[in-house]
Structure formats: structure tokens, C-alpha cells
Amino acid sequence: MSTPTQNPNLAALSAAGVSVWLDDLSRSRLTTGNLAELIATRSVVGITTNPTIFQKALAEGDLYDAQIAELAARGADVDATIRTATTDDVRDACDVLAPQWEASGGVDGRVSIEVDPRLAHETDKTVAQAVELWKIVDRPNLFIKIPATKEGVPAITATLAEGISVNVTLIFSVQRHREVMEAFLAGLEAARTAGHDISQIHSVASFFVSRVDTEVDSRLEKIGTPDALALRGQAGVANARLAYAAYQEVFENAPTNSRFAALAEAGARVQRPLWASTGVKNPDYPDTLYVTELVAPNTVNTMPEKTIEAVADHGAISGDTVSGTAAAAGKVFDQLAGVGIDLVDVFELLEVEGVRKFEDSWAELSTETQAHLDAAGK
């Protein structure tokens, strides 16, 4: 039996400093060995989940039926059933990725689980559920996903202060990214004061890419001028490149007396940028666009399997495509403003829509779970 080998394109992406994470999790991936295969052949070293992913997993197949029947017999309600089924999957995925976690010194081998999106605007309840999920899954390679809403930002600090690693999700603007980095530094400072080993606390800042192009392109097409139409497909990558420059400013190019420098002396790690929403939605664009154009050291790209396979097949990885591009990215933003695009409005709308989409998926997940519970109780 031949030993599986890593796909050269994805291996090159990893060698360039980009951690390949799968943006999907289901029980079938765990039970069939599919996840293990992606780790062995596609350089996958992490997993992200969200309510939409879990809703899809529960709706397909019957792998959850026995567990839901058992929970129904115990009188579990919808929320308890969802919590048990999802945390079991995440715990099992953490175990599968434990070797990658150990090999990377805790940087990779991570699995993310999201707090209930209905709590996105409730700071204290978000923190309480983050602590609860951390205890239930009980694995050191877990990430708790917290949305970067205005109410979510202080929850990020409070959760990190408890010694819990955090994946900050739904970041759309560089301004909010800066607030998230500040929240990260404040959280590490509080954790250090509380006596936690901050070298064991990790975080990523998940910056959404394709949704920016979808919204901006729609507005450019309504404007309809040649100058406007020429800017289609550029906003998402430019925005992410500006976010990376902000990351470098805080973590890599900071003066020796900066907040992070003081924390780094105590063992703190950087908060890595994570490129999320990297599946290309416009068929006119290359299906590897948000991978090949966002290659930079100390980053994560979390991809749907379709995008992973596209990169494996024809993704041209030619080294760092981000460092030093901030000026050009800023020029794209100037041009967008020049043709009438209100980027502040774009980012505010995307955040509101992002929370609502996850709330809608949670409602669908609850409905699906209740139907399973009802069927099991008959």
C-alpha cells in the first residue's frame, strides 16, 4: 500500500507560510476517514465550523439519528441536543488534528466552534458560552469563534483573559481589524495578570474576502461607468492586503517598547490573519483568486473543499503576493471612493448581514434538530 503524499500546490502554499484549513466539518468526514485523508494529501492542518456548516451536516444522512434518539429519550431540548452533537464532532476533530497541533507547537491543528450567533450583540452571554464550550470540548487545540461585532470585541478580551484561545470571526473592515488586535492585546495582558501562561493562548482574526467583492461589485455594476466596471473583483483582495499591513504594523514592525513587544517577552504569539470566505462566488473570476493573491507568511486560509481541490489542481503558488502591496491596495480603495463606493457603508452592511445569515442558519439548525427529536420520540 503506497504512502499518501501531499499535493505539491498545497504543499507550496504551506511552505510559503499559509496554513491550509478546511472550512467544513461533518460526522461523515470523521467516520469515513475523509478528514484524515485531507490532512495526509491536501496539507490541511485545521478546521473551521459555523452554524451553516452544522445545519448542512445534520440535514444530510443519518449519522446523527442514534445520538439524537438517545438524547430525546433523556428529554434533551433543542439547544442541548445541538450543543452535544456539535461539541462531540468538534472534540473528535480536535483529536484527529492533535498531531498537527503538537508538531506546530500549538499554532495549527486547531478546530473552531462558534458561540450561538443569537448572542452576537450580548457581551456577557457570549463570554459565558465561550467558557462553557471550552469546558465541554475540553481540548487544548480548540478555538472559540466570537464575531467581531461592537459587543463582540470586549467579549474577545474577556474570553482571552480566561486563558481561552479565540478565533475572531466576521471581520470586514481594517478599522474593525485594528479594534480586534487591540482586544487581543488587552486580553493577553489581562490573562498574564491573572497568572495564565500566555504562550498557550492563541488567536486568529478571520477577515472575510469574497463577500466584500460580491457587495462592491453589485454597487459598481449599478454605477455602470467604464471606470466603475474596471474595478470589479479588486476590493476583496485589496481589503485583505490592507489588513495584513495593519497586522504587520502591530505585530511585526512594532517598536521594541510596544504593547506586543512586552507581551512577546512573556511568550505571547501573534494573532494571525485568517482569510475566510475564500470560495469564489463569481464564475468570471479564477476559482483560486482568494488563495493565490493572498499568500503571506503567518496567515491562515480556510477554504471549502471545492476551493482546496481547485488549488490542488491548478493553483499557481509563486511565493508572497501580499507583503509590500499596501500602497497599491490603498490606491484601489481611493479609486473605489472616486467612483462613488461608500466603503464604510459596505462594511457595516456586511457585518449586519453576516450575523443575520448565521442567525438564520441557527434557526434552520434548530428546526432540523427539533424534527429529528420529534421523529425519535414517536
C-alpha positions as YAML, in Angstrom:
chain: A
units: angstrom
residues:
- id: 1
  name: MET
  ca: [0.00, 0.00, 0.00]
- id: 2
  name: SER
  ca: [1.52, 3.32, -1.08]
- id: 3
  name: THR
  ca: [2.06, 6.12, 1.41]
- id: 4
  name: PRO
  ca: [-0.12, 9.17, 0.68]
- id: 5
  name: THR
  ca: [1.79, 12.23, -0.49]
- id: 6
  name: GLN
  ca: [0.93, 15.88, -0.19]
- id: 7
  name: ASN
  ca: [-0.31, 17.71, -3.25]
- id: 8
  name: PRO
  ca: [2.58, 19.92, -4.48]
- id: 9
  name: ASN
  ca: [0.49, 23.09, -4.93]
- id: 10
  name: LEU
  ca: [-0.92, 22.94, -1.41]
- id: 11
  name: ALA
  ca: [2.49, 21.96, -0.03]
- id: 12
  name: ALA
  ca: [3.93, 25.06, -1.72]
- id: 13
  name: LEU
  ca: [1.19, 27.18, -0.14]
- id: 14
  name: SER
  ca: [2.07, 25.79, 3.28]
- id: 15
  name: ALA
  ca: [5.79, 26.35, 2.66]
- id: 16
  name: ALA
  ca: [5.01, 30.00, 1.86]
- id: 17
  name: GLY
  ca: [3.59, 30.41, 5.38]
- id: 18
  name: VAL
  ca: [-0.11, 29.87, 4.75]
- id: 19
  name: SER
  ca: [-1.82, 27.29, 6.95]
- id: 20
  name: VAL
  ca: [-4.46, 25.37, 4.99]
- id: 21
  name: TRP
  ca: [-7.66, 24.91, 6.99]
- id: 22
  name: LEU
  ca: [-10.84, 23.20, 5.85]
- id: 23
  name: ASP
  ca: [-13.98, 25.31, 6.17]
- id: 24
  name: ASP
  ca: [-16.28, 22.38, 6.84]
- id: 25
  name: LEU
  ca: [-16.96, 19.63, 9.37]
- id: 26
  name: SER
  ca: [-19.42, 16.77, 9.43]
- id: 27
  name: ARG
  ca: [-19.59, 13.45, 11.21]
- id: 28
  name: SER
  ca: [-19.18, 11.66, 7.88]
- id: 29
  name: ARG
  ca: [-15.80, 13.36, 7.36]
- id: 30
  name: LEU
  ca: [-14.73, 11.88, 10.70]
- id: 31
  name: THR
  ca: [-16.21, 8.39, 10.32]
- id: 32
  name: THR
  ca: [-15.14, 7.78, 6.69]
- id: 33
  name: GLY
  ca: [-11.56, 8.94, 7.17]
- id: 34
  name: ASN
  ca: [-12.07, 11.83, 4.73]
- id: 35
  name: LEU
  ca: [-10.62, 14.35, 7.17]
- id: 36
  name: ALA
  ca: [-7.57, 12.18, 7.78]
- id: 37
  name: GLU
  ca: [-7.12, 11.88, 4.01]
- id: 38
  name: LEU
  ca: [-7.24, 15.66, 3.54]
- id: 39
  name: ILE
  ca: [-4.61, 16.02, 6.26]
- id: 40
  name: ALA
  ca: [-2.40, 13.44, 4.54]
- id: 41
  name: THR
  ca: [-2.79, 14.64, 0.95]
- id: 42
  name: ARG
  ca: [-4.02, 18.26, 0.99]
- id: 43
  name: SER
  ca: [-1.85, 19.83, 3.74]
- id: 44
  name: VAL
  ca: [-4.95, 20.51, 5.88]
- id: 45
  name: VAL
  ca: [-3.90, 21.50, 9.42]
- id: 46
  name: GLY
  ca: [-7.10, 22.99, 10.83]
- id: 47
  name: ILE
  ca: [-10.88, 23.20, 10.60]
- id: 48
  name: THR
  ca: [-13.41, 25.98, 10.93]
- id: 49
  name: THR
  ca: [-17.12, 25.48, 11.51]
- id: 50
  name: ASN
  ca: [-20.16, 27.72, 11.74]
- id: 51
  name: PRO
  ca: [-23.92, 27.27, 12.18]
- id: 52
  name: THR
  ca: [-24.44, 26.96, 8.42]
- id: 53
  name: ILE
  ca: [-21.95, 24.08, 8.23]
- id: 54
  name: PHE
  ca: [-23.56, 22.21, 11.12]
- id: 55
  name: GLN
  ca: [-27.06, 22.73, 9.70]
- id: 56
  name: LYS
  ca: [-25.93, 21.19, 6.40]
- id: 57
  name: ALA
  ca: [-24.21, 18.27, 8.18]
- id: 58
  name: LEU
  ca: [-27.31, 17.42, 10.21]
- id: 59
  name: ALA
  ca: [-29.61, 17.65, 7.20]
- id: 60
  name: GLU
  ca: [-27.56, 15.15, 5.18]
- id: 61
  name: GLY
  ca: [-27.60, 11.46, 6.07]
- id: 62
  name: ASP
  ca: [-28.48, 9.60, 9.22]
- id: 63
  name: LEU
  ca: [-25.24, 9.66, 11.22]
- id: 64
  name: TYR
  ca: [-26.79, 11.77, 13.96]
- id: 65
  name: ASP
  ca: [-30.01, 9.79, 14.31]
- id: 66
  name: ALA
  ca: [-28.90, 7.36, 17.03]
- id: 67
  name: GLN
  ca: [-27.42, 10.09, 19.18]
- id: 68
  name: ILE
  ca: [-30.47, 12.33, 18.79]
- id: 69
  name: ALA
  ca: [-32.76, 9.40, 19.66]
- id: 70
  name: GLU
  ca: [-30.75, 8.80, 22.82]
- id: 71
  name: LEU
  ca: [-30.90, 12.50, 23.73]
- id: 72
  name: ALA
  ca: [-34.64, 12.58, 23.03]
- id: 73
  name: ALA
  ca: [-35.14, 9.65, 25.41]
- id: 74
  name: ARG
  ca: [-33.32, 11.65, 28.08]
- id: 75
  name: GLY
  ca: [-35.62, 14.62, 27.48]
- id: 76
  name: ALA
  ca: [-32.99, 16.90, 25.96]
- id: 77
  name: ASP
  ca: [-34.27, 20.09, 24.35]
- id: 78
  name: VAL
  ca: [-33.16, 21.53, 21.02]
- id: 79
  name: ASP
  ca: [-30.32, 23.67, 22.37]
- id: 80
  name: ALA
  ca: [-28.90, 20.84, 24.49]
- id: 81
  name: THR
  ca: [-29.08, 18.45, 21.53]
- id: 82
  name: ILE
  ca: [-27.28, 20.87, 19.21]
- id: 83
  name: ARG
  ca: [-24.65, 21.54, 21.86]
- id: 84
  name: THR
  ca: [-23.99, 17.83, 22.44]
- id: 85
  name: ALA
  ca: [-23.88, 16.81, 18.77]
- id: 86
  name: THR
  ca: [-21.70, 19.71, 17.65]
- id: 87
  name: THR
  ca: [-19.26, 19.58, 20.56]
- id: 88
  name: ASP
  ca: [-18.85, 15.82, 20.07]
- id: 89
  name: ASP
  ca: [-17.90, 16.37, 16.41]
- id: 90
  name: VAL
  ca: [-15.53, 19.18, 17.30]
- id: 91
  name: ARG
  ca: [-13.88, 17.16, 20.08]
- id: 92
  name: ASP
  ca: [-13.36, 14.23, 17.71]
- id: 93
  name: ALA
  ca: [-11.91, 16.56, 15.06]
- id: 94
  name: CYS
  ca: [-9.57, 18.03, 17.70]
- id: 95
  name: ASP
  ca: [-8.33, 14.51, 18.39]
- id: 96
  name: VAL
  ca: [-7.75, 13.80, 14.70]
- id: 97
  name: LEU
  ca: [-5.74, 17.04, 14.40]
- id: 98
  name: ALA
  ca: [-3.80, 16.57, 17.65]
- id: 99
  name: PRO
  ca: [-0.59, 15.52, 15.81]
- id: 100
  name: GLN
  ca: [-0.67, 18.74, 13.74]
- id: 101
  name: TRP
  ca: [-1.22, 20.73, 16.94]
- id: 102
  name: GLU
  ca: [1.76, 19.09, 18.60]
- id: 103
  name: ALA
  ca: [4.01, 19.37, 15.55]
- id: 104
  name: SER
  ca: [3.30, 23.10, 15.17]
- id: 105
  name: GLY
  ca: [3.76, 23.94, 18.84]
- id: 106
  name: GLY
  ca: [0.07, 24.73, 19.18]
- id: 107
  name: VAL
  ca: [-0.14, 27.09, 16.20]
- id: 108
  name: ASP
  ca: [-2.13, 24.75, 13.95]
- id: 109
  name: GLY
  ca: [-4.12, 21.58, 14.45]
- id: 110
  name: ARG
  ca: [-6.97, 23.84, 15.51]
- id: 111
  name: VAL
  ca: [-10.73, 23.29, 15.33]
- id: 112
  name: SER
  ca: [-13.11, 26.22, 15.74]
- id: 113
  name: ILE
  ca: [-16.61, 26.19, 17.21]
- id: 114
  name: GLU
  ca: [-18.83, 29.26, 17.21]
- id: 115
  name: VAL
  ca: [-20.84, 30.71, 20.04]
- id: 116
  name: ASP
  ca: [-24.59, 30.88, 19.42]
- id: 117
  name: PRO
  ca: [-24.98, 33.71, 16.85]
- id: 118
  name: ARG
  ca: [-28.08, 34.92, 18.68]
- id: 119
  name: LEU
  ca: [-25.64, 36.22, 21.31]
- id: 120
  name: ALA
  ca: [-23.65, 38.33, 18.82]
- id: 121
  name: HIS
  ca: [-24.80, 41.57, 20.48]
- id: 122
  name: GLU
  ca: [-24.62, 40.36, 24.09]
- id: 123
  name: THR
  ca: [-21.13, 40.60, 25.55]
- id: 124
  name: ASP
  ca: [-21.58, 38.83, 28.89]
- id: 125
  name: LYS
  ca: [-23.61, 35.94, 27.47]
- id: 126
  name: THR
  ca: [-21.04, 35.44, 24.71]
- id: 127
  name: VAL
  ca: [-18.25, 35.14, 27.28]
- id: 128
  name: ALA
  ca: [-20.29, 32.75, 29.42]
- id: 129
  name: GLN
  ca: [-20.97, 30.47, 26.47]
- id: 130
  name: ALA
  ca: [-17.34, 30.65, 25.32]
- id: 131
  name: VAL
  ca: [-16.25, 29.39, 28.75]
- id: 132
  name: GLU
  ca: [-18.94, 26.69, 28.67]
- id: 133
  name: LEU
  ca: [-17.94, 25.42, 25.21]
- id: 134
  name: TRP
  ca: [-14.26, 25.43, 26.18]
- id: 135
  name: LYS
  ca: [-15.04, 23.22, 29.18]
- id: 136
  name: ILE
  ca: [-17.37, 20.87, 27.28]
- id: 137
  name: VAL
  ca: [-14.98, 20.18, 24.39]
- id: 138
  name: ASP
  ca: [-12.03, 20.06, 26.80]
- id: 139
  name: ARG
  ca: [-9.27, 20.04, 24.19]
- id: 140
  name: PRO
  ca: [-6.28, 22.42, 24.11]
- id: 141
  name: ASN
  ca: [-6.43, 22.74, 20.31]
- id: 142
  name: LEU
  ca: [-9.90, 24.26, 20.33]
- id: 143
  name: PHE
  ca: [-10.72, 27.77, 19.12]
- id: 144
  name: ILE
  ca: [-13.89, 29.54, 20.28]
- id: 145
  name: LYS
  ca: [-15.29, 31.67, 17.48]
- id: 146
  name: ILE
  ca: [-16.60, 35.09, 18.54]
- id: 147
  name: PRO
  ca: [-17.97, 37.59, 15.99]
- id: 148
  name: ALA
  ca: [-16.27, 40.99, 15.74]
- id: 149
  name: THR
  ca: [-19.42, 42.98, 16.43]
- id: 150
  name: LYS
  ca: [-19.16, 46.05, 18.67]
- id: 151
  name: GLU
  ca: [-20.41, 43.91, 21.55]
- id: 152
  name: GLY
  ca: [-18.20, 41.02, 20.50]
- id: 153
  name: VAL
  ca: [-14.94, 42.97, 20.76]
- id: 154
  name: PRO
  ca: [-14.99, 43.26, 24.59]
- id: 155
  name: ALA
  ca: [-16.10, 39.61, 24.74]
- id: 156
  name: ILE
  ca: [-12.91, 38.69, 22.86]
- id: 157
  name: THR
  ca: [-10.80, 40.41, 25.52]
- id: 158
  name: ALA
  ca: [-12.73, 38.80, 28.39]
- id: 159
  name: THR
  ca: [-12.52, 35.31, 26.85]
- id: 160
  name: LEU
  ca: [-8.79, 35.54, 26.20]
- id: 161
  name: ALA
  ca: [-8.37, 36.79, 29.78]
- id: 162
  name: GLU
  ca: [-9.76, 33.40, 30.90]
- id: 163
  name: GLY
  ca: [-6.91, 31.66, 29.09]
- id: 164
  name: ILE
  ca: [-9.15, 30.57, 26.20]
- id: 165
  name: SER
  ca: [-7.96, 30.66, 22.58]
- id: 166
  name: VAL
  ca: [-10.19, 32.67, 20.24]
- id: 167
  name: ASN
  ca: [-10.98, 32.75, 16.54]
- id: 168
  name: VAL
  ca: [-12.44, 36.20, 15.88]
- id: 169
  name: THR
  ca: [-14.92, 35.91, 13.01]
- id: 170
  name: LEU
  ca: [-16.90, 38.22, 10.72]
- id: 171
  name: ILE
  ca: [-14.25, 40.91, 10.29]
- id: 172
  name: PHE
  ca: [-14.86, 43.02, 7.20]
- id: 173
  name: SER
  ca: [-13.03, 46.33, 7.69]
- id: 174
  name: VAL
  ca: [-9.45, 47.20, 8.54]
- id: 175
  name: GLN
  ca: [-10.76, 49.55, 11.23]
- id: 176
  name: ARG
  ca: [-12.58, 46.69, 12.96]
- id: 177
  name: HIS
  ca: [-9.50, 44.51, 12.49]
- id: 178
  name: ARG
  ca: [-7.47, 47.11, 14.39]
- id: 179
  name: GLU
  ca: [-10.04, 47.04, 17.20]
- id: 180
  name: VAL
  ca: [-9.78, 43.24, 17.27]
- id: 181
  name: MET
  ca: [-5.98, 43.38, 17.55]
- id: 182
  name: GLU
  ca: [-6.32, 45.84, 20.42]
- id: 183
  name: ALA
  ca: [-8.83, 43.50, 22.08]
- id: 184
  name: PHE
  ca: [-6.35, 40.64, 21.65]
- id: 185
  name: LEU
  ca: [-3.53, 42.59, 23.31]
- id: 186
  name: ALA
  ca: [-5.81, 43.65, 26.16]
- id: 187
  name: GLY
  ca: [-6.93, 40.04, 26.62]
- id: 188
  name: LEU
  ca: [-3.36, 38.78, 26.82]
- id: 189
  name: GLU
  ca: [-2.45, 41.50, 29.32]
- id: 190
  name: ALA
  ca: [-5.40, 40.50, 31.50]
- id: 191
  name: ALA
  ca: [-4.55, 36.80, 31.15]
- id: 192
  name: ARG
  ca: [-0.96, 37.44, 32.18]
- id: 193
  name: THR
  ca: [-2.15, 39.43, 35.21]
- id: 194
  name: ALA
  ca: [-4.45, 36.52, 36.13]
- id: 195
  name: GLY
  ca: [-1.50, 34.15, 36.07]
- id: 196
  name: HIS
  ca: [-2.18, 32.32, 32.80]
- id: 197
  name: ASP
  ca: [0.67, 31.09, 30.60]
- id: 198
  name: ILE
  ca: [0.09, 33.40, 27.65]
- id: 199
  name: SER
  ca: [2.35, 31.32, 25.40]
- id: 200
  name: GLN
  ca: [-0.52, 28.79, 25.36]
- id: 201
  name: ILE
  ca: [-3.18, 31.31, 24.30]
- id: 202
  name: HIS
  ca: [-3.64, 31.56, 20.54]
- id: 203
  name: SER
  ca: [-5.86, 33.64, 18.29]
- id: 204
  name: VAL
  ca: [-6.67, 34.28, 14.64]
- id: 205
  name: ALA
  ca: [-8.52, 37.23, 13.14]
- id: 206
  name: SER
  ca: [-10.86, 35.96, 10.43]
- id: 207
  name: PHE
  ca: [-11.08, 38.53, 7.64]
- id: 208
  name: PHE
  ca: [-13.86, 37.84, 5.12]
- id: 209
  name: VAL
  ca: [-12.91, 38.29, 1.49]
- id: 210
  name: SER
  ca: [-15.36, 37.17, -1.22]
- id: 211
  name: ARG
  ca: [-18.40, 38.80, 0.39]
- id: 212
  name: VAL
  ca: [-16.67, 42.18, 0.01]
- id: 213
  name: ASP
  ca: [-16.35, 41.68, -3.74]
- id: 214
  name: THR
  ca: [-19.94, 40.46, -4.05]
- id: 215
  name: GLU
  ca: [-21.30, 43.62, -2.42]
- id: 216
  name: VAL
  ca: [-18.89, 46.09, -4.00]
- id: 217
  name: ASP
  ca: [-19.25, 44.57, -7.48]
- id: 218
  name: SER
  ca: [-23.02, 44.88, -7.22]
- id: 219
  name: ARG
  ca: [-22.67, 48.58, -6.46]
- id: 220
  name: LEU
  ca: [-20.10, 49.09, -9.22]
- id: 221
  name: GLU
  ca: [-22.47, 47.50, -11.73]
- id: 222
  name: LYS
  ca: [-25.27, 49.84, -10.65]
- id: 223
  name: ILE
  ca: [-22.95, 52.81, -11.22]
- id: 224
  name: GLY
  ca: [-22.14, 51.27, -14.60]
- id: 225
  name: THR
  ca: [-19.43, 53.63, -15.84]
- id: 226
  name: PRO
  ca: [-16.32, 52.20, -17.51]
- id: 227
  name: ASP
  ca: [-14.18, 53.35, -14.57]
- id: 228
  name: ALA
  ca: [-16.52, 51.66, -12.10]
- id: 229
  name: LEU
  ca: [-16.79, 48.41, -14.05]
- id: 230
  name: ALA
  ca: [-12.99, 48.22, -14.38]
- id: 231
  name: LEU
  ca: [-12.73, 47.96, -10.58]
- id: 232
  name: ARG
  ca: [-14.81, 44.79, -10.24]
- id: 233
  name: GLY
  ca: [-13.13, 41.94, -8.39]
- id: 234
  name: GLN
  ca: [-10.47, 44.10, -6.77]
- id: 235
  name: ALA
  ca: [-11.97, 45.25, -3.47]
- id: 236
  name: GLY
  ca: [-11.79, 41.94, -1.56]
- id: 237
  name: VAL
  ca: [-8.10, 41.29, -2.18]
- id: 238
  name: ALA
  ca: [-7.17, 44.97, -1.64]
- id: 239
  name: ASN
  ca: [-9.04, 44.99, 1.68]
- id: 240
  name: ALA
  ca: [-7.29, 41.83, 2.87]
- id: 241
  name: ARG
  ca: [-3.89, 43.19, 1.83]
- id: 242
  name: LEU
  ca: [-4.52, 46.35, 3.85]
- id: 243
  name: ALA
  ca: [-5.50, 44.15, 6.80]
- id: 244
  name: TYR
  ca: [-2.19, 42.30, 6.52]
- id: 245
  name: ALA
  ca: [-0.30, 45.61, 6.54]
- id: 246
  name: ALA
  ca: [-2.16, 46.52, 9.74]
- id: 247
  name: TYR
  ca: [-1.18, 43.14, 11.21]
- id: 248
  name: GLN
  ca: [2.47, 43.76, 10.34]
- id: 249
  name: GLU
  ca: [2.31, 47.21, 11.90]
- id: 250
  name: VAL
  ca: [1.08, 45.81, 15.23]
- id: 251
  name: PHE
  ca: [2.97, 42.53, 15.43]
- id: 252
  name: GLU
  ca: [6.00, 42.53, 13.13]
- id: 253
  name: ASN
  ca: [7.14, 46.12, 12.70]
- id: 254
  name: ALA
  ca: [6.18, 47.41, 16.13]
- id: 255
  name: PRO
  ca: [8.81, 49.31, 18.15]
- id: 256
  name: THR
  ca: [10.61, 47.49, 20.95]
- id: 257
  name: ASN
  ca: [8.56, 49.35, 23.56]
- id: 258
  name: SER
  ca: [5.19, 48.42, 22.03]
- id: 259
  name: ARG
  ca: [2.41, 46.58, 23.85]
- id: 260
  name: PHE
  ca: [3.03, 43.43, 21.86]
- id: 261
  name: ALA
  ca: [6.80, 43.52, 22.41]
- id: 262
  name: ALA
  ca: [6.22, 43.45, 26.17]
- id: 263
  name: LEU
  ca: [3.82, 40.53, 25.81]
- id: 264
  name: ALA
  ca: [6.14, 38.69, 23.42]
- id: 265
  name: GLU
  ca: [8.82, 38.71, 26.11]
- id: 266
  name: ALA
  ca: [6.36, 36.71, 28.23]
- id: 267
  name: GLY
  ca: [5.84, 34.23, 25.40]
- id: 268
  name: ALA
  ca: [2.88, 35.74, 23.55]
- id: 269
  name: ARG
  ca: [2.18, 34.64, 19.98]
- id: 270
  name: VAL
  ca: [0.94, 36.92, 17.21]
- id: 271
  name: GLN
  ca: [-2.73, 36.98, 16.28]
- id: 272
  name: ARG
  ca: [-2.56, 35.60, 12.75]
- id: 273
  name: PRO
  ca: [-4.76, 36.97, 9.97]
- id: 274
  name: LEU
  ca: [-7.11, 34.29, 8.61]
- id: 275
  name: TRP
  ca: [-8.62, 34.64, 5.15]
- id: 276
  name: ALA
  ca: [-12.23, 33.46, 5.34]
- id: 277
  name: SER
  ca: [-14.99, 33.36, 2.73]
- id: 278
  name: THR
  ca: [-12.41, 32.36, 0.13]
- id: 279
  name: GLY
  ca: [-14.69, 30.36, -2.13]
- id: 280
  name: VAL
  ca: [-15.05, 32.41, -5.32]
- id: 281
  name: LYS
  ca: [-18.69, 33.30, -5.92]
- id: 282
  name: ASN
  ca: [-18.35, 35.00, -9.32]
- id: 283
  name: PRO
  ca: [-17.72, 32.43, -12.11]
- id: 284
  name: ASP
  ca: [-15.95, 35.14, -14.12]
- id: 285
  name: TYR
  ca: [-13.08, 35.16, -11.63]
- id: 286
  name: PRO
  ca: [-10.39, 32.48, -11.24]
- id: 287
  name: ASP
  ca: [-11.60, 29.91, -8.71]
- id: 288
  name: THR
  ca: [-8.30, 30.18, -6.81]
- id: 289
  name: LEU
  ca: [-8.31, 34.02, -6.71]
- id: 290
  name: TYR
  ca: [-8.59, 34.38, -2.92]
- id: 291
  name: VAL
  ca: [-5.79, 31.89, -2.37]
- id: 292
  name: THR
  ca: [-3.10, 32.76, -4.90]
- id: 293
  name: GLU
  ca: [-3.50, 36.53, -4.37]
- id: 294
  name: LEU
  ca: [-3.34, 36.24, -0.56]
- id: 295
  name: VAL
  ca: [-0.13, 34.29, 0.04]
- id: 296
  name: ALA
  ca: [1.76, 35.71, 3.01]
- id: 297
  name: PRO
  ca: [3.72, 34.39, 5.99]
- id: 298
  name: ASN
  ca: [1.88, 33.78, 9.27]
- id: 299
  name: THR
  ca: [-1.57, 33.58, 7.71]
- id: 300
  name: VAL
  ca: [-4.35, 31.01, 7.51]
- id: 301
  name: ASN
  ca: [-6.62, 30.36, 4.54]
- id: 302
  name: THR
  ca: [-9.77, 28.45, 5.47]
- id: 303
  name: MET
  ca: [-11.31, 27.01, 2.32]
- id: 304
  name: PRO
  ca: [-14.29, 24.94, 1.32]
- id: 305
  name: GLU
  ca: [-13.18, 21.60, -0.10]
- id: 306
  name: LYS
  ca: [-14.07, 22.74, -3.63]
- id: 307
  name: THR
  ca: [-11.50, 25.54, -3.35]
- id: 308
  name: ILE
  ca: [-8.90, 23.21, -1.85]
- id: 309
  name: GLU
  ca: [-9.33, 20.90, -4.84]
- id: 310
  name: ALA
  ca: [-9.10, 23.82, -7.28]
- id: 311
  name: VAL
  ca: [-5.79, 24.87, -5.74]
- id: 312
  name: ALA
  ca: [-4.59, 21.24, -5.80]
- id: 313
  name: ASP
  ca: [-5.44, 21.02, -9.50]
- id: 314
  name: HIS
  ca: [-4.24, 24.35, -10.89]
- id: 315
  name: GLY
  ca: [-3.35, 26.81, -8.13]
- id: 316
  name: ALA
  ca: [-0.15, 28.63, -9.10]
- id: 317
  name: ILE
  ca: [1.71, 29.43, -5.87]
- id: 318
  name: SER
  ca: [4.62, 31.79, -6.52]
- id: 319
  name: GLY
  ca: [5.57, 32.98, -3.04]
- id: 320
  name: ASP
  ca: [4.42, 36.03, -1.08]
- id: 321
  name: THR
  ca: [1.81, 38.02, -3.01]
- id: 322
  name: VAL
  ca: [0.83, 40.36, -0.15]
- id: 323
  name: SER
  ca: [3.82, 41.95, 1.57]
- id: 324
  name: GLY
  ca: [4.59, 45.40, 0.16]
- id: 325
  name: THR
  ca: [1.24, 45.73, -1.62]
- id: 326
  name: ALA
  ca: [-0.45, 48.13, 0.83]
- id: 327
  name: ALA
  ca: [0.15, 51.24, -1.27]
- id: 328
  name: ALA
  ca: [-1.37, 49.65, -4.36]
- id: 329
  name: ALA
  ca: [-4.30, 48.33, -2.29]
- id: 330
  name: GLY
  ca: [-4.84, 51.82, -0.88]
- id: 331
  name: LYS
  ca: [-4.95, 53.16, -4.43]
- id: 332
  name: VAL
  ca: [-7.74, 50.67, -5.27]
- id: 333
  name: PHE
  ca: [-9.70, 52.00, -2.29]
- id: 334
  name: ASP
  ca: [-9.14, 55.57, -3.49]
- id: 335
  name: GLN
  ca: [-10.43, 54.62, -6.93]
- id: 336
  name: LEU
  ca: [-13.49, 52.91, -5.44]
- id: 337
  name: ALA
  ca: [-14.28, 56.02, -3.42]
- id: 338
  name: GLY
  ca: [-13.69, 58.10, -6.52]
- id: 339
  name: VAL
  ca: [-16.44, 56.33, -8.48]
- id: 340
  name: GLY
  ca: [-18.89, 56.61, -5.58]
- id: 341
  name: ILE
  ca: [-18.45, 53.48, -3.45]
- id: 342
  name: ASP
  ca: [-19.11, 54.14, 0.26]
- id: 343
  name: LEU
  ca: [-16.84, 51.51, 1.78]
- id: 344
  name: VAL
  ca: [-17.86, 52.30, 5.36]
- id: 345
  name: ASP
  ca: [-21.45, 51.54, 4.42]
- id: 346
  name: VAL
  ca: [-20.34, 48.35, 2.64]
- id: 347
  name: PHE
  ca: [-18.55, 47.04, 5.73]
- id: 348
  name: GLU
  ca: [-21.38, 47.95, 8.11]
- id: 349
  name: LEU
  ca: [-23.92, 46.20, 5.86]
- id: 350
  name: LEU
  ca: [-21.76, 43.08, 5.54]
- id: 351
  name: GLU
  ca: [-21.39, 42.78, 9.32]
- id: 352
  name: VAL
  ca: [-25.14, 43.05, 9.85]
- id: 353
  name: GLU
  ca: [-25.80, 40.55, 7.05]
- id: 354
  name: GLY
  ca: [-23.09, 38.20, 8.34]
- id: 355
  name: VAL
  ca: [-24.68, 37.97, 11.78]
- id: 356
  name: ARG
  ca: [-28.14, 37.58, 10.26]
- id: 357
  name: LYS
  ca: [-27.03, 34.76, 7.96]
- id: 358
  name: PHE
  ca: [-25.64, 32.81, 10.91]
- id: 359
  name: GLU
  ca: [-28.79, 33.52, 12.93]
- id: 360
  name: ASP
  ca: [-30.89, 32.21, 10.04]
- id: 361
  name: SER
  ca: [-28.72, 29.09, 9.81]
- id: 362
  name: TRP
  ca: [-29.06, 28.58, 13.56]
- id: 363
  name: ALA
  ca: [-32.85, 28.81, 13.21]
- id: 364
  name: GLU
  ca: [-32.72, 26.20, 10.42]
- id: 365
  name: LEU
  ca: [-30.43, 24.02, 12.55]
- id: 366
  name: SER
  ca: [-32.88, 24.29, 15.45]
- id: 367
  name: THR
  ca: [-35.83, 23.40, 13.22]
- id: 368
  name: GLU
  ca: [-33.96, 20.44, 11.72]
- id: 369
  name: THR
  ca: [-32.91, 19.22, 15.16]
- id: 370
  name: GLN
  ca: [-36.43, 19.55, 16.55]
- id: 371
  name: ALA
  ca: [-37.76, 17.48, 13.65]
- id: 372
  name: HIS
  ca: [-35.19, 14.78, 14.46]
- id: 373
  name: LEU
  ca: [-36.15, 14.89, 18.15]
- id: 374
  name: ASP
  ca: [-39.86, 14.63, 17.29]
- id: 375
  name: ALA
  ca: [-39.23, 11.70, 14.95]
- id: 376
  name: ALA
  ca: [-37.14, 9.94, 17.61]
- id: 377
  name: GLY
  ca: [-39.86, 10.41, 20.20]
- id: 378
  name: LYS
  ca: [-42.56, 8.71, 18.13]
...
